[in-house]
Amino acid sequence: MRKTTKILLNVLLVFTFGLTAAGCSSQSTPDKVDSASTYPERNIELVVGYKPGGGFNEWAQAIAPFIEKHLPNKVNVTVRNMPGAGGVIATSHIQKAKPDGYTIGLYDVNGLAPTQLARPDSFDLKKVSWLGTVAVDNNVGSVQAKGTNTAENMLKQEKPKYIVSTRGLASNDSIVGAISLTEMGVKWEPLNHEATSEAVLSVIRGDADILFGSYESQQKYIESGDLKPAIWFGTERNPKYPDVPIPSELGHPEFDQIFDTYKMIGAPPGLPKDVSATLEEAIQKAMDDPEFHKVLDKMDRTPSYLNAKETEERVEKLLNDYSQYTDIVKNLFDKGE
Amino acid sequence: MGFLSQVENVLQIDMMLFLVAGVLYGLIIGILPGLGGSIAMALLIPLTFNLTPEQAIVLLISAYGASNFGGSLTSILINTPGDASNAATAFDGFPLAKKGKAGMAIAAAMVASALGGLIGLIVLDLMIPVARKLILAFSYPEFFMLAIFGLTIIAVVTTGSLFKGLISGLIGLMFAYIGTDPIMGSDRFTFGMDYLWDGIPLLAVIIGMFGITEAFSLFTQNTAIAHDVQVKKGGTWLGIKSVFQNFWLFLRSCFIGIYLGMIPGVGGTVASFMAYGTAVQMAKDKEKFGKGAIEGVIAVEAANDSKEGGNLLPTLAFGIPGGASMAVLIGGLMIHGLTPGPDMLTNNLDITYFLIAAAIVGKIVAMLIGLLLGPKLVFVTKIRGSIMAPAIITVSLVGAYGTDGKFGDIMVALLFGLIGYYMVKYGYSRIALIIALVLGKLMESSYHQTMATFGPEGFVTRPIALTLVILTITSLVWHFIKKIKKKNQIKGELAA
């Protein structure tokens, strides 16, 4: 009961703070400078390019308190949602922010890489000061659970054309579908939706044939028996779905790995070495923290850590891989015009 | 009525403490223009980390439910909707405030909201066994016909010149097509600005066209909102009574709310506009709407809260959010290891009933608090324009900014404040513009989606779509027949 009262008081407190924060979210009054004035001296903002309610926001909310815990000084790491233009607004905001370590971001690189190739002027992922990767996920193509579509059927082109449920043609999901189906010689057509939820529902209803996306975004629909995986993008089959083929078994080993999706933390270009070292260490310690793993367990999420250097290499590789398929990507954009 | 078994678990002292805290918090968030249920919950989620799943549910769902009450208060009192779905409340709620009947309007809004919410949740409870089938029955042709049906409402709600109403609607459609095109997802009409990729922000437009426009005219006239009338006391009772006097209208609006709330991608804003439109359409005396008809307030508020029940349906049945707020709620539940989806209807059915029970008790508490405090706020309608106008502008702009923290939203709100001011001055319909803005995208995307999947025959071969086609045609034809009849009658009288 005492705990309850305490939490209630907290609720009231936050609600006062929340109101102020909502009113003036540019916030962050510098805290008093500590005598041992090293980084960090004030609150750090973790920018997310999506609204609350999605996977990226969830991860940011979950990891922020643990980065905070492992930083040398006592400052807050607050999550700031800056939705818009599929993450581009947040990304260009970070690109232009001061490289002082007080603005960092959680990047959806798979969505941003193709956008960068198609319109290279608003940001550059190669220039971001990468700090680490918190999650790596496989991609999966899913079909209606009680339907007859399978990867083999699609390769044989049993239907005159397959309808791919997409969420914005510039999104990673659509590009995975576009590249893999086109290269496999399958005739397909996009059916676009504004939100992932509508795209999923369309396959469940049977209006669309297949939907591509990260496993994390489809897991719950697969587990609930509404969707079933038809193709698993990975170097080996998922033991949970032993019947689902991987691209190399369908004759396309080049797709086994290039579509892995990442959640990466980065900072504005030109971040000083000592600051980036402090942040990298805090992220690494957070990722090793058993308490953090407990939180992730509850959320049914799996962490996979890559350090700053590895993260940078992956981004480079990702951009190169995508640029191989520039024609298909461009084609996709051109379809819109 | 499975939720009844869980009501006693909500009526525990610790749960009730969370519930009252959630309700108060939700009310205040709701009063701030621009901040609605989804933001109320998003701010609370980090706090629920240390709570039990049940406590978290009570806190989140009561804050969400109450935010809507707060939103209707500002709609009625200062013509500044708290959230996009409260915008239609202002259509008749504010004219009522101008007539000095704000107290009555507030009371009617509170009661219609609470009872509407209750009916929505009870229907939700009853529909759980058939939920999945029901949701899957709606596809693109139905969405398209819903949008078209909604647009025909423009013809009905515009008083005065039909021509000007159509122009306003077309301008609204033009604004609706700024942003990402629904076929391919590439940007269009954005003038190279990243800001416009997601389209013109609806909420900023609404805040501008109602709140700021109102502030401009208050300022130029320098009078109080209810200036030449006596503000009536004791309107509370009249307001409560009015809901029961219009019980059929109320019930109809509830079902509109539930049905539209149920369909992901259509959303609550559409529901409240549709409810308003059908209220006008089915009323005997259409002329009184927009000038302070209590029926307008009741219809919108009933649909607005009953849609929550509908919204929860896809959330619980598939784990697919019925709207933005539901997406946030799903995130909040997942932190506690509860994955909304079919599991919630089988293994976790108790938790589902608990959630419904918490929402229902929350609504009742919110209504009591709202009825107690709401009518006391009526005094703002007697404050001089030169004091009220700057206050409304400040509150409106903070609200426009607070939604997403974008400076551009402030500019949009101000711009549409000006546009709204001139539209009122020259007799163009703001309501028509907003309805078109809300429905434009849905209409366009569902049209292309239908063509890609069902082809044009989809509109007439699917029973629900066909019903909507027939409804649309009859409502339009009926409207014009009545108009012509009335004209002839007047002519006849003149001749006599």
PDB file of N, CA, C and O in Angstrom, chain A residues 4 7-8 11 14-15 19 22 52-53 83-85 119 163 169 191-194 197-198 201-202 205 207 220-221 224 226 298 301 335-336, chain B residues 17-18 25 29 47 51 132 136 138-140 182-185 187 197-198 264-265 318-320 327 334-335 337 342 402 406 449 452-454:
ATOM      1  N   THR A   4       2.139   1.806  -3.293  1.00  0.00           N
ATOM      2  CA  THR A   4       1.085   2.325  -4.156  1.00  0.00           C
ATOM      3  C   THR A   4       0.973   3.846  -4.037  1.00  0.00           C
ATOM      4  O   THR A   4       0.909   4.563  -5.034  1.00  0.00           O
ATOM      5  N   ILE A   7       3.802   5.507  -5.774  1.00  0.00           N
ATOM      6  CA  ILE A   7       3.637   5.511  -7.230  1.00  0.00           C
ATOM      7  C   ILE A   7       2.594   6.543  -7.636  1.00  0.00           C
ATOM      8  O   ILE A   7       2.773   7.297  -8.589  1.00  0.00           O
ATOM      9  N   LEU A   8       1.549   6.634  -6.832  1.00  0.00           N
ATOM     10  CA  LEU A   8       0.503   7.608  -7.134  1.00  0.00           C
ATOM     11  C   LEU A   8       1.054   9.019  -7.112  1.00  0.00           C
ATOM     12  O   LEU A   8       0.768   9.850  -7.968  1.00  0.00           O
ATOM     13  N   VAL A  11       2.818   9.611 -10.148  1.00  0.00           N
ATOM     14  CA  VAL A  11       1.915   9.877 -11.264  1.00  0.00           C
ATOM     15  C   VAL A  11       1.594  11.365 -11.315  1.00  0.00           C
ATOM     16  O   VAL A  11       1.700  12.020 -12.347  1.00  0.00           O
ATOM     17  N   VAL A  14       4.620  13.377 -12.461  1.00  0.00           N
ATOM     18  CA  VAL A  14       4.899  13.299 -13.884  1.00  0.00           C
ATOM     19  C   VAL A  14       3.919  14.097 -14.658  1.00  0.00           C
ATOM     20  O   VAL A  14       4.218  14.741 -15.643  1.00  0.00           O
ATOM     21  N   PHE A  15       2.719  14.111 -14.142  1.00  0.00           N
ATOM     22  CA  PHE A  15       1.669  14.751 -14.899  1.00  0.00           C
ATOM     23  C   PHE A  15       1.885  16.244 -14.919  1.00  0.00           C
ATOM     24  O   PHE A  15       1.729  16.887 -15.920  1.00  0.00           O
ATOM     25  N   LEU A  19       3.022  17.895 -18.551  1.00  0.00           N
ATOM     26  CA  LEU A  19       2.348  19.052 -19.137  1.00  0.00           C
ATOM     27  C   LEU A  19       3.372  20.086 -19.565  1.00  0.00           C
ATOM     28  O   LEU A  19       3.313  20.630 -20.655  1.00  0.00           O
ATOM     29  N   ALA A  22       5.223  18.738 -22.526  1.00  0.00           N
ATOM     30  CA  ALA A  22       4.411  18.740 -23.742  1.00  0.00           C
ATOM     31  C   ALA A  22       4.328  20.142 -24.304  1.00  0.00           C
ATOM     32  O   ALA A  22       4.332  20.368 -25.498  1.00  0.00           O
ATOM     33  N   PRO A  52       4.909   7.315 -30.557  1.00  0.00           N
ATOM     34  CA  PRO A  52       4.797   6.258 -29.559  1.00  0.00           C
ATOM     35  C   PRO A  52       3.865   5.184 -30.102  1.00  0.00           C
ATOM     36  O   PRO A  52       2.945   5.493 -30.839  1.00  0.00           O
ATOM     37  N   GLY A  53       4.111   3.935 -29.710  1.00  0.00           N
ATOM     38  CA  GLY A  53       3.216   2.882 -30.162  1.00  0.00           C
ATOM     39  C   GLY A  53       3.855   1.942 -31.161  1.00  0.00           C
ATOM     40  O   GLY A  53       3.221   1.026 -31.620  1.00  0.00           O
ATOM     41  N   PRO A  83       8.157  12.312 -34.972  1.00  0.00           N
ATOM     42  CA  PRO A  83       7.685  11.552 -36.118  1.00  0.00           C
ATOM     43  C   PRO A  83       7.648  12.415 -37.373  1.00  0.00           C
ATOM     44  O   PRO A  83       7.668  13.639 -37.283  1.00  0.00           O
ATOM     45  N   GLY A  84       7.605  11.775 -38.508  1.00  0.00           N
ATOM     46  CA  GLY A  84       7.405  12.513 -39.750  1.00  0.00           C
ATOM     47  C   GLY A  84       8.246  11.991 -40.882  1.00  0.00           C
ATOM     48  O   GLY A  84       9.415  11.643 -40.688  1.00  0.00           O
ATOM     49  N   ALA A  85       7.629  11.922 -42.056  1.00  0.00           N
ATOM     50  CA  ALA A  85       8.316  11.567 -43.296  1.00  0.00           C
ATOM     51  C   ALA A  85       9.122  10.286 -43.153  1.00  0.00           C
ATOM     52  O   ALA A  85      10.259  10.197 -43.613  1.00  0.00           O
ATOM     53  N   ARG A 119      16.966   9.983 -52.706  1.00  0.00           N
ATOM     54  CA  ARG A 119      17.044  11.447 -52.578  1.00  0.00           C
ATOM     55  C   ARG A 119      18.179  11.807 -51.619  1.00  0.00           C
ATOM     56  O   ARG A 119      17.970  11.963 -50.426  1.00  0.00           O
ATOM     57  N   ILE A 163      -0.156 -10.118 -55.256  1.00  0.00           N
ATOM     58  CA  ILE A 163      -0.326  -8.782 -54.681  1.00  0.00           C
ATOM     59  C   ILE A 163       0.465  -8.695 -53.378  1.00  0.00           C
ATOM     60  O   ILE A 163       0.288  -9.506 -52.470  1.00  0.00           O
ATOM     61  N   LEU A 169       5.956   2.846 -50.455  1.00  0.00           N
ATOM     62  CA  LEU A 169       6.862   2.122 -51.324  1.00  0.00           C
ATOM     63  C   LEU A 169       8.313   2.375 -50.997  1.00  0.00           C
ATOM     64  O   LEU A 169       9.183   1.598 -51.339  1.00  0.00           O
ATOM     65  N   LEU A 191       0.247  -3.287 -53.232  1.00  0.00           N
ATOM     66  CA  LEU A 191      -1.028  -2.775 -52.725  1.00  0.00           C
ATOM     67  C   LEU A 191      -0.660  -1.958 -51.494  1.00  0.00           C
ATOM     68  O   LEU A 191      -0.329  -2.504 -50.447  1.00  0.00           O
ATOM     69  N   ASN A 192      -0.688  -0.657 -51.664  1.00  0.00           N
ATOM     70  CA  ASN A 192      -0.086   0.179 -50.631  1.00  0.00           C
ATOM     71  C   ASN A 192      -1.052   0.570 -49.517  1.00  0.00           C
ATOM     72  O   ASN A 192      -2.240   0.735 -49.742  1.00  0.00           O
ATOM     73  N   HIS A 193      -0.524   0.708 -48.311  1.00  0.00           N
ATOM     74  CA  HIS A 193      -1.318   1.118 -47.155  1.00  0.00           C
ATOM     75  C   HIS A 193      -0.578   2.196 -46.391  1.00  0.00           C
ATOM     76  O   HIS A 193       0.623   2.350 -46.520  1.00  0.00           O
ATOM     77  N   GLU A 194      -1.357   2.890 -45.549  1.00  0.00           N
ATOM     78  CA  GLU A 194      -0.736   3.966 -44.796  1.00  0.00           C
ATOM     79  C   GLU A 194      -0.029   3.452 -43.548  1.00  0.00           C
ATOM     80  O   GLU A 194       0.950   4.019 -43.099  1.00  0.00           O
ATOM     81  N   SER A 197      -0.482  -1.796 -39.647  1.00  0.00           N
ATOM     82  CA  SER A 197      -1.644  -2.560 -39.207  1.00  0.00           C
ATOM     83  C   SER A 197      -2.591  -2.844 -40.369  1.00  0.00           C
ATOM     84  O   SER A 197      -3.117  -3.938 -40.500  1.00  0.00           O
ATOM     85  N   GLU A 198      -2.794  -1.840 -41.239  1.00  0.00           N
ATOM     86  CA  GLU A 198      -3.690  -2.058 -42.374  1.00  0.00           C
ATOM     87  C   GLU A 198      -3.092  -3.048 -43.360  1.00  0.00           C
ATOM     88  O   GLU A 198      -3.810  -3.859 -43.957  1.00  0.00           O
ATOM     89  N   LEU A 201      -3.608  -6.546 -41.926  1.00  0.00           N
ATOM     90  CA  LEU A 201      -5.013  -6.939 -42.005  1.00  0.00           C
ATOM     91  C   LEU A 201      -5.385  -7.371 -43.423  1.00  0.00           C
ATOM     92  O   LEU A 201      -6.175  -8.290 -43.622  1.00  0.00           O
ATOM     93  N   SER A 202      -4.794  -6.691 -44.396  1.00  0.00           N
ATOM     94  CA  SER A 202      -5.096  -6.985 -45.785  1.00  0.00           C
ATOM     95  C   SER A 202      -4.703  -8.423 -46.145  1.00  0.00           C
ATOM     96  O   SER A 202      -5.410  -9.102 -46.889  1.00  0.00           O
ATOM     97  N   ARG A 205      -7.127 -10.848 -44.319  1.00  0.00           N
ATOM     98  CA  ARG A 205      -8.411 -10.917 -45.023  1.00  0.00           C
ATOM     99  C   ARG A 205      -8.310 -11.730 -46.299  1.00  0.00           C
ATOM    100  O   ARG A 205      -9.293 -12.204 -46.828  1.00  0.00           O
ATOM    101  N   ASP A 207      -7.003 -10.291 -49.075  1.00  0.00           N
ATOM    102  CA  ASP A 207      -7.039  -9.346 -50.194  1.00  0.00           C
ATOM    103  C   ASP A 207      -5.671  -9.232 -50.852  1.00  0.00           C
ATOM    104  O   ASP A 207      -5.561  -8.990 -52.038  1.00  0.00           O
ATOM    105  N   LYS A 220       3.870 -11.479 -33.623  1.00  0.00           N
ATOM    106  CA  LYS A 220       2.641 -11.746 -32.876  1.00  0.00           C
ATOM    107  C   LYS A 220       1.507 -12.250 -33.774  1.00  0.00           C
ATOM    108  O   LYS A 220       0.689 -13.052 -33.333  1.00  0.00           O
ATOM    109  N   TYR A 221       1.504 -11.820 -35.026  1.00  0.00           N
ATOM    110  CA  TYR A 221       0.452 -12.295 -35.926  1.00  0.00           C
ATOM    111  C   TYR A 221       0.723 -13.730 -36.342  1.00  0.00           C
ATOM    112  O   TYR A 221      -0.194 -14.503 -36.613  1.00  0.00           O
ATOM    113  N   SER A 224      -0.111 -15.917 -33.310  1.00  0.00           N
ATOM    114  CA  SER A 224      -1.545 -16.035 -33.047  1.00  0.00           C
ATOM    115  C   SER A 224      -2.248 -16.852 -34.119  1.00  0.00           C
ATOM    116  O   SER A 224      -3.442 -17.098 -34.047  1.00  0.00           O
ATOM    117  N   ASP A 226      -2.644 -16.057 -37.370  1.00  0.00           N
ATOM    118  CA  ASP A 226      -3.300 -15.311 -38.445  1.00  0.00           C
ATOM    119  C   ASP A 226      -2.442 -15.294 -39.702  1.00  0.00           C
ATOM    120  O   ASP A 226      -2.951 -15.273 -40.807  1.00  0.00           O
ATOM    121  N   LYS A 298      10.331  -9.539 -20.818  1.00  0.00           N
ATOM    122  CA  LYS A 298       8.916  -9.224 -20.603  1.00  0.00           C
ATOM    123  C   LYS A 298       8.261  -8.759 -21.902  1.00  0.00           C
ATOM    124  O   LYS A 298       7.104  -9.026 -22.168  1.00  0.00           O
ATOM    125  N   ARG A 301      11.396  -9.459 -26.570  1.00  0.00           N
ATOM    126  CA  ARG A 301      12.353  -8.950 -27.552  1.00  0.00           C
ATOM    127  C   ARG A 301      13.741  -9.517 -27.248  1.00  0.00           C
ATOM    128  O   ARG A 301      14.063  -9.760 -26.087  1.00  0.00           O
ATOM    129  N   LYS A 335       7.534   4.258 -60.422  1.00  0.00           N
ATOM    130  CA  LYS A 335       6.140   3.828 -60.547  1.00  0.00           C
ATOM    131  C   LYS A 335       5.191   4.864 -59.961  1.00  0.00           C
ATOM    132  O   LYS A 335       4.045   4.976 -60.349  1.00  0.00           O
ATOM    133  N   GLY A 336       5.711   5.572 -58.978  1.00  0.00           N
ATOM    134  CA  GLY A 336       4.876   6.567 -58.301  1.00  0.00           C
ATOM    135  C   GLY A 336       4.674   7.815 -59.127  1.00  0.00           C
ATOM    136  O   GLY A 336       3.853   8.658 -58.792  1.00  0.00           O
TER     137      GLY A 336
ATOM    138  N   LEU B  17      -7.882   4.409  -6.454  1.00  0.00           N
ATOM    139  CA  LEU B  17      -6.949   5.544  -6.365  1.00  0.00           C
ATOM    140  C   LEU B  17      -6.298   5.797  -7.728  1.00  0.00           C
ATOM    141  O   LEU B  17      -6.239   6.935  -8.202  1.00  0.00           O
ATOM    142  N   PHE B  18      -5.836   4.721  -8.329  1.00  0.00           N
ATOM    143  CA  PHE B  18      -5.243   4.868  -9.659  1.00  0.00           C
ATOM    144  C   PHE B  18      -6.261   5.395 -10.647  1.00  0.00           C
ATOM    145  O   PHE B  18      -5.959   6.217 -11.501  1.00  0.00           O
ATOM    146  N   TYR B  25      -5.999  13.280 -14.429  1.00  0.00           N
ATOM    147  CA  TYR B  25      -4.911  13.534 -15.362  1.00  0.00           C
ATOM    148  C   TYR B  25      -5.442  13.594 -16.794  1.00  0.00           C
ATOM    149  O   TYR B  25      -5.129  14.517 -17.550  1.00  0.00           O
ATOM    150  N   ILE B  29      -5.247  16.753 -19.471  1.00  0.00           N
ATOM    151  CA  ILE B  29      -4.596  16.591 -20.782  1.00  0.00           C
ATOM    152  C   ILE B  29      -5.606  16.886 -21.884  1.00  0.00           C
ATOM    153  O   ILE B  29      -5.306  17.544 -22.874  1.00  0.00           O
ATOM    154  N   LEU B  47       5.672   5.351 -16.350  1.00  0.00           N
ATOM    155  CA  LEU B  47       5.334   5.264 -14.927  1.00  0.00           C
ATOM    156  C   LEU B  47       4.772   3.913 -14.536  1.00  0.00           C
ATOM    157  O   LEU B  47       4.750   3.556 -13.367  1.00  0.00           O
ATOM    158  N   LEU B  51       4.266  -1.045 -11.876  1.00  0.00           N
ATOM    159  CA  LEU B  51       2.924  -1.423 -11.420  1.00  0.00           C
ATOM    160  C   LEU B  51       2.602  -2.857 -11.840  1.00  0.00           C
ATOM    161  O   LEU B  51       3.263  -3.421 -12.707  1.00  0.00           O
ATOM    162  N   ARG B 132     -13.968 -11.262 -34.780  1.00  0.00           N
ATOM    163  CA  ARG B 132     -13.051 -11.437 -35.902  1.00  0.00           C
ATOM    164  C   ARG B 132     -13.777 -11.421 -37.244  1.00  0.00           C
ATOM    165  O   ARG B 132     -13.347 -10.775 -38.195  1.00  0.00           O
ATOM    166  N   LEU B 136     -13.260  -8.632 -40.412  1.00  0.00           N
ATOM    167  CA  LEU B 136     -12.793  -9.064 -41.730  1.00  0.00           C
ATOM    168  C   LEU B 136     -13.810  -8.773 -42.831  1.00  0.00           C
ATOM    169  O   LEU B 136     -13.482  -8.814 -44.006  1.00  0.00           O
ATOM    170  N   PHE B 138     -15.084  -5.986 -43.520  1.00  0.00           N
ATOM    171  CA  PHE B 138     -14.856  -4.663 -44.105  1.00  0.00           C
ATOM    172  C   PHE B 138     -13.556  -4.642 -44.886  1.00  0.00           C
ATOM    173  O   PHE B 138     -12.501  -4.931 -44.348  1.00  0.00           O
ATOM    174  N   SER B 139     -13.655  -4.310 -46.158  1.00  0.00           N
ATOM    175  CA  SER B 139     -12.436  -4.172 -46.942  1.00  0.00           C
ATOM    176  C   SER B 139     -12.495  -2.870 -47.745  1.00  0.00           C
ATOM    177  O   SER B 139     -13.325  -2.021 -47.469  1.00  0.00           O
ATOM    178  N   TYR B 140     -11.625  -2.764 -48.727  1.00  0.00           N
ATOM    179  CA  TYR B 140     -11.486  -1.476 -49.430  1.00  0.00           C
ATOM    180  C   TYR B 140     -12.774  -0.924 -50.034  1.00  0.00           C
ATOM    181  O   TYR B 140     -13.031   0.277 -49.917  1.00  0.00           O
ATOM    182  N   PRO B 182      -1.128   7.890 -52.001  1.00  0.00           N
ATOM    183  CA  PRO B 182      -1.443   6.597 -51.397  1.00  0.00           C
ATOM    184  C   PRO B 182      -1.128   5.403 -52.290  1.00  0.00           C
ATOM    185  O   PRO B 182      -1.111   4.289 -51.812  1.00  0.00           O
ATOM    186  N   ILE B 183      -0.883   5.608 -53.569  1.00  0.00           N
ATOM    187  CA  ILE B 183      -0.645   4.458 -54.433  1.00  0.00           C
ATOM    188  C   ILE B 183       0.792   3.983 -54.257  1.00  0.00           C
ATOM    189  O   ILE B 183       1.056   2.811 -54.078  1.00  0.00           O
ATOM    190  N   MET B 184       1.709   4.899 -54.309  1.00  0.00           N
ATOM    191  CA  MET B 184       3.108   4.510 -54.324  1.00  0.00           C
ATOM    192  C   MET B 184       3.871   4.992 -53.098  1.00  0.00           C
ATOM    193  O   MET B 184       4.998   4.598 -52.861  1.00  0.00           O
ATOM    194  N   GLY B 185       3.288   5.911 -52.373  1.00  0.00           N
ATOM    195  CA  GLY B 185       3.973   6.413 -51.190  1.00  0.00           C
ATOM    196  C   GLY B 185       5.048   7.431 -51.490  1.00  0.00           C
ATOM    197  O   GLY B 185       5.910   7.676 -50.661  1.00  0.00           O
ATOM    198  N   ASP B 187       6.166  11.453 -52.421  1.00  0.00           N
ATOM    199  CA  ASP B 187       5.603  12.733 -51.988  1.00  0.00           C
ATOM    200  C   ASP B 187       5.060  13.524 -53.173  1.00  0.00           C
ATOM    201  O   ASP B 187       5.531  13.412 -54.293  1.00  0.00           O
ATOM    202  N   TRP B 197       5.535  16.150 -45.999  1.00  0.00           N
ATOM    203  CA  TRP B 197       5.467  14.747 -46.392  1.00  0.00           C
ATOM    204  C   TRP B 197       4.275  14.029 -45.778  1.00  0.00           C
ATOM    205  O   TRP B 197       3.695  13.153 -46.381  1.00  0.00           O
ATOM    206  N   ASP B 198       3.963  14.357 -44.544  1.00  0.00           N
ATOM    207  CA  ASP B 198       2.865  13.648 -43.888  1.00  0.00           C
ATOM    208  C   ASP B 198       1.541  14.363 -44.093  1.00  0.00           C
ATOM    209  O   ASP B 198       0.571  14.083 -43.397  1.00  0.00           O
ATOM    210  N   PRO B 264     -10.019  -0.546 -38.620  1.00  0.00           N
ATOM    211  CA  PRO B 264      -8.724   0.130 -38.601  1.00  0.00           C
ATOM    212  C   PRO B 264      -8.547   0.919 -39.883  1.00  0.00           C
ATOM    213  O   PRO B 264      -8.894   0.442 -40.961  1.00  0.00           O
ATOM    214  N   GLY B 265      -8.075   2.127 -39.766  1.00  0.00           N
ATOM    215  CA  GLY B 265      -7.839   2.928 -40.955  1.00  0.00           C
ATOM    216  C   GLY B 265      -8.957   3.914 -41.234  1.00  0.00           C
ATOM    217  O   GLY B 265      -8.788   4.828 -42.015  1.00  0.00           O
ATOM    218  N   PHE B 318      -7.251  -8.983 -32.877  1.00  0.00           N
ATOM    219  CA  PHE B 318      -6.126  -9.285 -33.760  1.00  0.00           C
ATOM    220  C   PHE B 318      -4.812  -8.711 -33.241  1.00  0.00           C
ATOM    221  O   PHE B 318      -3.759  -8.985 -33.792  1.00  0.00           O
ATOM    222  N   GLY B 319      -4.872  -7.842 -32.259  1.00  0.00           N
ATOM    223  CA  GLY B 319      -3.670  -7.115 -31.870  1.00  0.00           C
ATOM    224  C   GLY B 319      -3.366  -6.006 -32.863  1.00  0.00           C
ATOM    225  O   GLY B 319      -2.270  -5.477 -32.907  1.00  0.00           O
ATOM    226  N   ILE B 320      -4.359  -5.672 -33.688  1.00  0.00           N
ATOM    227  CA  ILE B 320      -4.185  -4.609 -34.671  1.00  0.00           C
ATOM    228  C   ILE B 320      -4.845  -3.350 -34.133  1.00  0.00           C
ATOM    229  O   ILE B 320      -6.046  -3.371 -33.848  1.00  0.00           O
ATOM    230  N   ALA B 327      -2.710   1.995 -30.592  1.00  0.00           N
ATOM    231  CA  ALA B 327      -1.327   1.570 -30.823  1.00  0.00           C
ATOM    232  C   ALA B 327      -0.501   1.833 -29.570  1.00  0.00           C
ATOM    233  O   ALA B 327       0.322   1.020 -29.159  1.00  0.00           O
ATOM    234  N   MET B 334       2.092  -4.406 -23.707  1.00  0.00           N
ATOM    235  CA  MET B 334       3.155  -5.367 -24.015  1.00  0.00           C
ATOM    236  C   MET B 334       4.283  -5.301 -23.002  1.00  0.00           C
ATOM    237  O   MET B 334       4.923  -6.312 -22.706  1.00  0.00           O
ATOM    238  N   ILE B 335       4.511  -4.112 -22.463  1.00  0.00           N
ATOM    239  CA  ILE B 335       5.547  -3.975 -21.441  1.00  0.00           C
ATOM    240  C   ILE B 335       5.214  -4.863 -20.251  1.00  0.00           C
ATOM    241  O   ILE B 335       6.084  -5.346 -19.549  1.00  0.00           O
ATOM    242  N   GLY B 337       3.818  -7.731 -20.497  1.00  0.00           N
ATOM    243  CA  GLY B 337       3.737  -9.113 -20.938  1.00  0.00           C
ATOM    244  C   GLY B 337       2.370  -9.511 -21.470  1.00  0.00           C
ATOM    245  O   GLY B 337       2.091 -10.685 -21.642  1.00  0.00           O
ATOM    246  N   PRO B 342      -5.522 -12.548 -30.365  1.00  0.00           N
ATOM    247  CA  PRO B 342      -6.535 -13.580 -30.084  1.00  0.00           C
ATOM    248  C   PRO B 342      -6.424 -14.171 -28.681  1.00  0.00           C
ATOM    249  O   PRO B 342      -7.431 -14.600 -28.110  1.00  0.00           O
ATOM    250  N   GLY B 402       2.291  21.363 -29.251  1.00  0.00           N
ATOM    251  CA  GLY B 402       2.473  20.255 -28.314  1.00  0.00           C
ATOM    252  C   GLY B 402       2.224  18.878 -28.897  1.00  0.00           C
ATOM    253  O   GLY B 402       2.773  17.898 -28.415  1.00  0.00           O
ATOM    254  N   LYS B 406       6.327  20.336 -33.542  1.00  0.00           N
ATOM    255  CA  LYS B 406       6.833  20.875 -34.799  1.00  0.00           C
ATOM    256  C   LYS B 406       6.449  22.345 -34.915  1.00  0.00           C
ATOM    257  O   LYS B 406       5.276  22.687 -34.732  1.00  0.00           O
ATOM    258  N   GLN B 449      -7.007   0.923 -53.854  1.00  0.00           N
ATOM    259  CA  GLN B 449      -6.884  -0.421 -53.286  1.00  0.00           C
ATOM    260  C   GLN B 449      -7.978  -1.336 -53.821  1.00  0.00           C
ATOM    261  O   GLN B 449      -7.738  -2.495 -54.124  1.00  0.00           O
ATOM    262  N   ALA B 452      -7.125  -2.413 -57.312  1.00  0.00           N
ATOM    263  CA  ALA B 452      -6.029  -3.390 -57.371  1.00  0.00           C
ATOM    264  C   ALA B 452      -6.485  -4.779 -56.934  1.00  0.00           C
ATOM    265  O   ALA B 452      -5.902  -5.779 -57.330  1.00  0.00           O
ATOM    266  N   THR B 453      -7.521  -4.853 -56.094  1.00  0.00           N
ATOM    267  CA  THR B 453      -7.896  -6.152 -55.555  1.00  0.00           C
ATOM    268  C   THR B 453      -9.207  -6.680 -56.138  1.00  0.00           C
ATOM    269  O   THR B 453      -9.266  -7.800 -56.626  1.00  0.00           O
ATOM    270  N   PHE B 454     -10.262  -5.889 -56.090  1.00  0.00           N
ATOM    271  CA  PHE B 454     -11.575  -6.393 -56.496  1.00  0.00           C
ATOM    272  C   PHE B 454     -11.998  -5.897 -57.868  1.00  0.00           C
ATOM    273  O   PHE B 454     -12.869  -6.481 -58.489  1.00  0.00           O
TER     274      PHE B 454
END
